[in-house]
Tab-separated table of C-alpha atoms in Angstrom:
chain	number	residue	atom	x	y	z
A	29	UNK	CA	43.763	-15.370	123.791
A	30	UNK	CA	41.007	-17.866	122.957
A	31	UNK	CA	39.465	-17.040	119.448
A	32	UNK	CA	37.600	-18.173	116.508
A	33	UNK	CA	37.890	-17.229	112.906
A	34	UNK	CA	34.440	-16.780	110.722
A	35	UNK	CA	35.949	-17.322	107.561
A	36	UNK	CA	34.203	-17.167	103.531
A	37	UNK	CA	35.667	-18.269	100.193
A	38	UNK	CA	34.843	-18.250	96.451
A	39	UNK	CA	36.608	-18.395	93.425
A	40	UNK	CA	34.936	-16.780	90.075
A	41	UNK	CA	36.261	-17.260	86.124
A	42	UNK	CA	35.101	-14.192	85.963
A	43	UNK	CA	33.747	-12.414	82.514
A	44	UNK	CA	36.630	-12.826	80.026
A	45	UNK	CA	38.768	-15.514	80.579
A	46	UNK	CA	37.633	-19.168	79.773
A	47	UNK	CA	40.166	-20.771	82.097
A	48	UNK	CA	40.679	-20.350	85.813
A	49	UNK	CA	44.285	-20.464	87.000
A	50	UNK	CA	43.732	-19.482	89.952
A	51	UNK	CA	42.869	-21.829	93.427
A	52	UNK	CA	43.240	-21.866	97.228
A	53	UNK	CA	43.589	-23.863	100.631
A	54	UNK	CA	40.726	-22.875	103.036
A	55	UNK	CA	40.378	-25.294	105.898
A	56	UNK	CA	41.175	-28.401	104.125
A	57	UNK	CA	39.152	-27.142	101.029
A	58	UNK	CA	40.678	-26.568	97.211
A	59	UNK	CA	39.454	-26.793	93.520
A	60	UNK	CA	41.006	-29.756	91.550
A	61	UNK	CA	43.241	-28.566	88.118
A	62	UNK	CA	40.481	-27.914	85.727
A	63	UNK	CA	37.645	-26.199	87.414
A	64	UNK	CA	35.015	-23.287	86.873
A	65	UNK	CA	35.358	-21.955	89.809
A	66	UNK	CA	32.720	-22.077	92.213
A	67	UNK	CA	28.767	-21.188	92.298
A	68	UNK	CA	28.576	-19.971	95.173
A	69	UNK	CA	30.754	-18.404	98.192
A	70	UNK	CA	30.793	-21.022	101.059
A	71	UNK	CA	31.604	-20.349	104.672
A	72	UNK	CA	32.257	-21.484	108.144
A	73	UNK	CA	33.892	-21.138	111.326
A	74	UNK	CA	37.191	-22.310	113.337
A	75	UNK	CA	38.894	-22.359	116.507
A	76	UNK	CA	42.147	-20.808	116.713
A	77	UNK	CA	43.290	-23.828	118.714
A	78	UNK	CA	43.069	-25.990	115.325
A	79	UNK	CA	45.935	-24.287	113.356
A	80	UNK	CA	43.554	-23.107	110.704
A	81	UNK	CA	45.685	-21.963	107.486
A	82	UNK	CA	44.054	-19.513	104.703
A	83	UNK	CA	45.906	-19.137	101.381
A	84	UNK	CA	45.106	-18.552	98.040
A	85	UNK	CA	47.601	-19.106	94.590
A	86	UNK	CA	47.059	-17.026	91.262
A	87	UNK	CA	48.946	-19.298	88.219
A	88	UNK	CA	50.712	-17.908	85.614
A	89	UNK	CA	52.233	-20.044	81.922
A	90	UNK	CA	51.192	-21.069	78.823
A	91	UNK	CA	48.292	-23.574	78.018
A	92	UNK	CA	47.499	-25.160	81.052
A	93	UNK	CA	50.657	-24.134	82.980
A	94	UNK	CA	49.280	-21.788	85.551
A	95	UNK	CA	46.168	-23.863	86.272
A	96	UNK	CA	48.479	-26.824	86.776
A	97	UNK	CA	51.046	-24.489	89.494
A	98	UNK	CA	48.465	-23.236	91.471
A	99	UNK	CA	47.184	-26.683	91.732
A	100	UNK	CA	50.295	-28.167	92.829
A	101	UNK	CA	50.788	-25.137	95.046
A	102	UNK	CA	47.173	-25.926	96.789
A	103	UNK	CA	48.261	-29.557	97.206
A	104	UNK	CA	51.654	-29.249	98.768
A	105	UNK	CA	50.179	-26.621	100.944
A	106	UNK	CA	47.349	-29.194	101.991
A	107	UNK	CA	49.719	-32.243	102.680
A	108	UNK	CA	52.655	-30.101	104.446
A	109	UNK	CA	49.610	-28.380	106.682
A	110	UNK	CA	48.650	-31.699	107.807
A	111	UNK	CA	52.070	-33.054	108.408
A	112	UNK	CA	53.038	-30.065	110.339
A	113	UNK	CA	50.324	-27.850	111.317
A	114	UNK	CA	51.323	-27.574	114.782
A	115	UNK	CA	54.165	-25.622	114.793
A	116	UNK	CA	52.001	-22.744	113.278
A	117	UNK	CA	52.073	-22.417	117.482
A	118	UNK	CA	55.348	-23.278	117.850
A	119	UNK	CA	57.711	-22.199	114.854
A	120	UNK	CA	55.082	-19.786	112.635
A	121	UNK	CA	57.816	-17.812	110.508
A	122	UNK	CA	60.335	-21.114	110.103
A	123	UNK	CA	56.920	-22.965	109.261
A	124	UNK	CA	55.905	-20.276	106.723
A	125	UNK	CA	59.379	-20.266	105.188
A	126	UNK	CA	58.968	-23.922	104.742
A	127	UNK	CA	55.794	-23.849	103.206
A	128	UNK	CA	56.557	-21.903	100.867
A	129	UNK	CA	60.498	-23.612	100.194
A	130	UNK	CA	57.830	-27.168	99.621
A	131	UNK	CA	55.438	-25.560	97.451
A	132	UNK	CA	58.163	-24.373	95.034
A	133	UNK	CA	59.549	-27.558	95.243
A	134	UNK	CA	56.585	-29.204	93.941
A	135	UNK	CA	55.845	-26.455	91.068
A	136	UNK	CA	59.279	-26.833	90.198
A	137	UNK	CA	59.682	-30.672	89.895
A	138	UNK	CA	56.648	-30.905	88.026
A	139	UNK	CA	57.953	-28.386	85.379
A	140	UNK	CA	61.267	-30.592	85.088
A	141	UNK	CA	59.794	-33.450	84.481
A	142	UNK	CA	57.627	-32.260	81.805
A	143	UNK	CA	59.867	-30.035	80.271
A	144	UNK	CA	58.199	-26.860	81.127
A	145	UNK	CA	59.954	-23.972	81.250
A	146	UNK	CA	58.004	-21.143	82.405
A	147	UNK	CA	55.224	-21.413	84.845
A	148	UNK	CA	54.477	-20.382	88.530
A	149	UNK	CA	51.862	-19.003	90.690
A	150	UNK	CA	51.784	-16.116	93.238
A	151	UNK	CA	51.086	-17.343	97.097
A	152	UNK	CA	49.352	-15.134	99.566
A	153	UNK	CA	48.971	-17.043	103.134
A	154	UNK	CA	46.996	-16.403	106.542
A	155	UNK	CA	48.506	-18.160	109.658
A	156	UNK	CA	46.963	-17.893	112.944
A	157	UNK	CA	48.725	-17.910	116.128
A	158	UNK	CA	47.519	-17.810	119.920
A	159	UNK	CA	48.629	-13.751	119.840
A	160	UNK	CA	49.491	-13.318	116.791
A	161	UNK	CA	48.131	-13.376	112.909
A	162	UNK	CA	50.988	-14.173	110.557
A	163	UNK	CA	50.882	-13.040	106.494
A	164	UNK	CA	52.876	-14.610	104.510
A	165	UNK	CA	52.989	-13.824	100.527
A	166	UNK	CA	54.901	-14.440	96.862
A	167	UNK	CA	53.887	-12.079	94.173
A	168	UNK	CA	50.933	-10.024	93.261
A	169	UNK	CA	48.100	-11.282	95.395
A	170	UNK	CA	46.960	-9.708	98.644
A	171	UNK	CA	46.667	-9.701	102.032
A	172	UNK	CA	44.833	-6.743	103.957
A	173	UNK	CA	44.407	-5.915	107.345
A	174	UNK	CA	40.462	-3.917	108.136
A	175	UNK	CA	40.386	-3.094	111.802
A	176	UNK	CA	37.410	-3.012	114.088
A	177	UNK	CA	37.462	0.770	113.373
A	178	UNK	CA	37.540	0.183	109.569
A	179	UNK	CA	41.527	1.077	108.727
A	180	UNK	CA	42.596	-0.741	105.905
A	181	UNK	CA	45.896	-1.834	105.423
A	182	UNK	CA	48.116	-3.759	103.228
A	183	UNK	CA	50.476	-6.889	104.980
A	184	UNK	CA	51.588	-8.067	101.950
A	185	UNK	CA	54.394	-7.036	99.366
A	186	UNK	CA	53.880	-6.584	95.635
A	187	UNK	CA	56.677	-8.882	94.220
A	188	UNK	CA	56.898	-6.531	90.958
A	189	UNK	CA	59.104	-5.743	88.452
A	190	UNK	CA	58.737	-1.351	88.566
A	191	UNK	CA	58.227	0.170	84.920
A	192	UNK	CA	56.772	-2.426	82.771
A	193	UNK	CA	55.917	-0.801	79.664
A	194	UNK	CA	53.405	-3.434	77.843
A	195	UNK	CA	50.271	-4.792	80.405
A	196	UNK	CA	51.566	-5.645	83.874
A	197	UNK	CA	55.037	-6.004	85.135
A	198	UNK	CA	56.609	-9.145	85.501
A	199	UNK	CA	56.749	-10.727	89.139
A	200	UNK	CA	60.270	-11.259	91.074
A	201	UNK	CA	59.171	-14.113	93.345
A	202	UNK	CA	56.430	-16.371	92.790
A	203	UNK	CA	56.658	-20.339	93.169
A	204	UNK	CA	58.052	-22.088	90.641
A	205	UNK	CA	61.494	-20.254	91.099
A	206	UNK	CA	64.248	-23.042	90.558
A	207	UNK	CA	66.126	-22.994	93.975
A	208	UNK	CA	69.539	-22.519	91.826
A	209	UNK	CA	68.564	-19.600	90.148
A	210	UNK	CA	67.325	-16.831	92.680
A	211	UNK	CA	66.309	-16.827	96.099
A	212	UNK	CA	62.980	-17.682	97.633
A	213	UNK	CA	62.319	-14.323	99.585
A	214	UNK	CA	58.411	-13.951	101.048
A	215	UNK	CA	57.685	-11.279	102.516
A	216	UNK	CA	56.229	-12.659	106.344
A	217	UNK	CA	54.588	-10.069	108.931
A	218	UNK	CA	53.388	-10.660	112.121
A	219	UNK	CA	50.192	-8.346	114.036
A	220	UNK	CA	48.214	-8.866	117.324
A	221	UNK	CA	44.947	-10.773	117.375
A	222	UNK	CA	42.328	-8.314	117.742
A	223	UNK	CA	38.442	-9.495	118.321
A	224	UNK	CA	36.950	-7.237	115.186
A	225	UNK	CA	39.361	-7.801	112.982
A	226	UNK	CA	39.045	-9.038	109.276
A	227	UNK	CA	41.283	-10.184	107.077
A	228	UNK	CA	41.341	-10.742	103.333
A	229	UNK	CA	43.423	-12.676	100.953
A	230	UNK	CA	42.194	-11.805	97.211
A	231	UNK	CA	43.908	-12.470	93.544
A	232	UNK	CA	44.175	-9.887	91.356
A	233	UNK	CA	40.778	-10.661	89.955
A	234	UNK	CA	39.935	-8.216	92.778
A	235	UNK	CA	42.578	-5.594	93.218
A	236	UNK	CA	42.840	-4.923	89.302
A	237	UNK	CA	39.299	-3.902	89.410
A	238	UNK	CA	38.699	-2.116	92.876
A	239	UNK	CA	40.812	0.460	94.668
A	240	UNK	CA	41.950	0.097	97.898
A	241	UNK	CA	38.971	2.786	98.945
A	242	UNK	CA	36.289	0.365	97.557
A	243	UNK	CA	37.332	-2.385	99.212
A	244	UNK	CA	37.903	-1.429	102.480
A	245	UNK	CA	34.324	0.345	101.951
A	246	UNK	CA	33.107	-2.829	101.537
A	247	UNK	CA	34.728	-4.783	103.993
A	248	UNK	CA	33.607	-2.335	106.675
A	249	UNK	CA	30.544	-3.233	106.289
A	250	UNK	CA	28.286	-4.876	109.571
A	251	UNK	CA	27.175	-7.413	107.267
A	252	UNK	CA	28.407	-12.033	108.030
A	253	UNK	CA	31.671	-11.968	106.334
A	254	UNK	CA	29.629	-14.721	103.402
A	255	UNK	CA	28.089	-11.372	102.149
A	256	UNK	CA	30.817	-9.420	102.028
A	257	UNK	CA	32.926	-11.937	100.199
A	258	UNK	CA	29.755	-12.175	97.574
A	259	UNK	CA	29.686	-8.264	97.471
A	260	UNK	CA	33.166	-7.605	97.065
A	261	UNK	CA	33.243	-10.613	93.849
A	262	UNK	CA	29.858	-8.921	92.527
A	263	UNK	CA	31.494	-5.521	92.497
A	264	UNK	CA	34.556	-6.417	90.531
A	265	UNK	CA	32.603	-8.313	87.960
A	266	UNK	CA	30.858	-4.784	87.290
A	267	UNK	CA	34.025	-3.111	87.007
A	268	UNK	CA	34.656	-5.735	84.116
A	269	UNK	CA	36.011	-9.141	85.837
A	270	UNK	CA	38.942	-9.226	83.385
A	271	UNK	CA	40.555	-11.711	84.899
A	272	UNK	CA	39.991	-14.942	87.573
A	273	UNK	CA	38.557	-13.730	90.747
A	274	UNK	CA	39.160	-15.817	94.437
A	275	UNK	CA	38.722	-14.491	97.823
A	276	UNK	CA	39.291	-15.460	101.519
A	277	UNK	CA	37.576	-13.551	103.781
A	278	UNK	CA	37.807	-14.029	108.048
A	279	UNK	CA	36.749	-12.154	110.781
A	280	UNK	CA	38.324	-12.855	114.415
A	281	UNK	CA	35.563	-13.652	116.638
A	282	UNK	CA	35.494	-14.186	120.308
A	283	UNK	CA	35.425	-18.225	121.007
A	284	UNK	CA	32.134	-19.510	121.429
A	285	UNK	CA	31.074	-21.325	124.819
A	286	UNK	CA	30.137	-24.690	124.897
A	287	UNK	CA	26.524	-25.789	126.595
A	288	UNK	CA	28.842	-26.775	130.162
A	289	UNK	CA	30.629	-23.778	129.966
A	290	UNK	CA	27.761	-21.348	129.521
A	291	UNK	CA	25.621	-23.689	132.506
A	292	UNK	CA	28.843	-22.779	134.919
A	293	UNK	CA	28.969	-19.492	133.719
């Protein structure tokens, strides 16, 4: 099936913190180590054809630890993308598993060679296939599913510790796992390409604050999927924005004609 995605991203400090850890790949697009975050949600549009790729990375460590990881996880993600983006066709789990292998790789290695011993960031990915969308996720940040009819539904897998006593419990996979110690597990799922469907990949910034309920009441919305993205950040800063805020947001959208084929047509 021929199809475009319609696709919005931001990424908001939010009200508390003075740091943002968190960051993202969107269609070639990222925020460098040290950032603000962004003024403003930005958007555009993509053919399925081009192997677009959606992720976004929450960091976690001391100082500047967890700006630095989901950094490094943005950049490996960028460079591996453009070195093998066409087997998102071809290979889509094998090339999520790698992804994700790479990215820990290059969280890892940089903790090494400075001597770091805790840091990591979560990973929550969109892949999009001729048939099929892929979800692909380490950690805490997530991935739902809003059908045309408005269902809401989460692909990805909290990666949590159960029964943490003291603030929130502590992830079992994230990148920045050292390959000798535990196992890399994400959590991939595959579901058809329907025309009408939206997607979105949020940090916590955005599930700590809103209920499932509120955001799939947003998302449902007949509004460009620019506004909702805005909406959804604007509503979680009134809840309190405790913490960093980033959002993808895509809609599947039947593939535009070009000026020939619309003449023939």
């Amino acid at each position: 099936m021929a199809y475009q995605i319609e696709y919005a991203y931001t990424c908001h400090i939010g009200k508390v913190r003075n740091n943002n850890e968190d960051n993202f790949w969107c269609c070639g697009e990222s925020l460098d180590s040290e950032n603000k975050g962004m003024s403003h949600v930005r958007s555009g549009k993509i053919k399925q054809k081009d192997f677009p790729l959606l992720a976004v990375f929450d960091g976690m460590g001391g100082e500047s630890c967890g700006e630095m990881a989901a950094f490094l996880a943005a950049e490996s993600c960028g460079e591996f993308y453009k070195e093998k983006k066409k087997e998102i066709s071809e290979y889509p789990e094998e090339f999520l598993n790698e992804l994700c292998f790479q990215m820990n790789r290059a969280v890892c290695d940089y903790g090494q060679e400075n001597k770091i011993n805790s840091m990591g960031t979560t990973a929550a990915i969109l892949a999009f296939g001729a048939d099929q969308v892929y979800s692909c996720n380490l950690g805490d940040s997530r991935i739902y599913r809003v059908s045309p009819e408005g269902q809401i539904h989460q692909l990805s897998l909290d990666h949590v510790l159960g029964g943490g006593r003291f603030g929130k419990p502590p992830l079992t996979q994230y990148l920045g796992i050292p390959e000798e110690s535990m196992g890399l597990e994400p959590t991939i799922t595959a579901q058809e390409a329907v025309i009408g469907t939206r997607y979105l990949i949020c940090s916590d910034g955005i599930t700590d604050m809103l209920t499932d309920s509120e955001i799939a009441a947003v998302l449902a919305r007949e509004v460009p999927v620019a506004e909702t993205a805005e909406l959804l950040v604007e509503q979680a800063l009134q809840k309190g924005g405790r913490d960093n805020i980033t959002v993808i947001l895509c809609e599947l959208a039947e593939q535009e004609q070009n000026w020939f084929r619309k003449l023939l047509s």
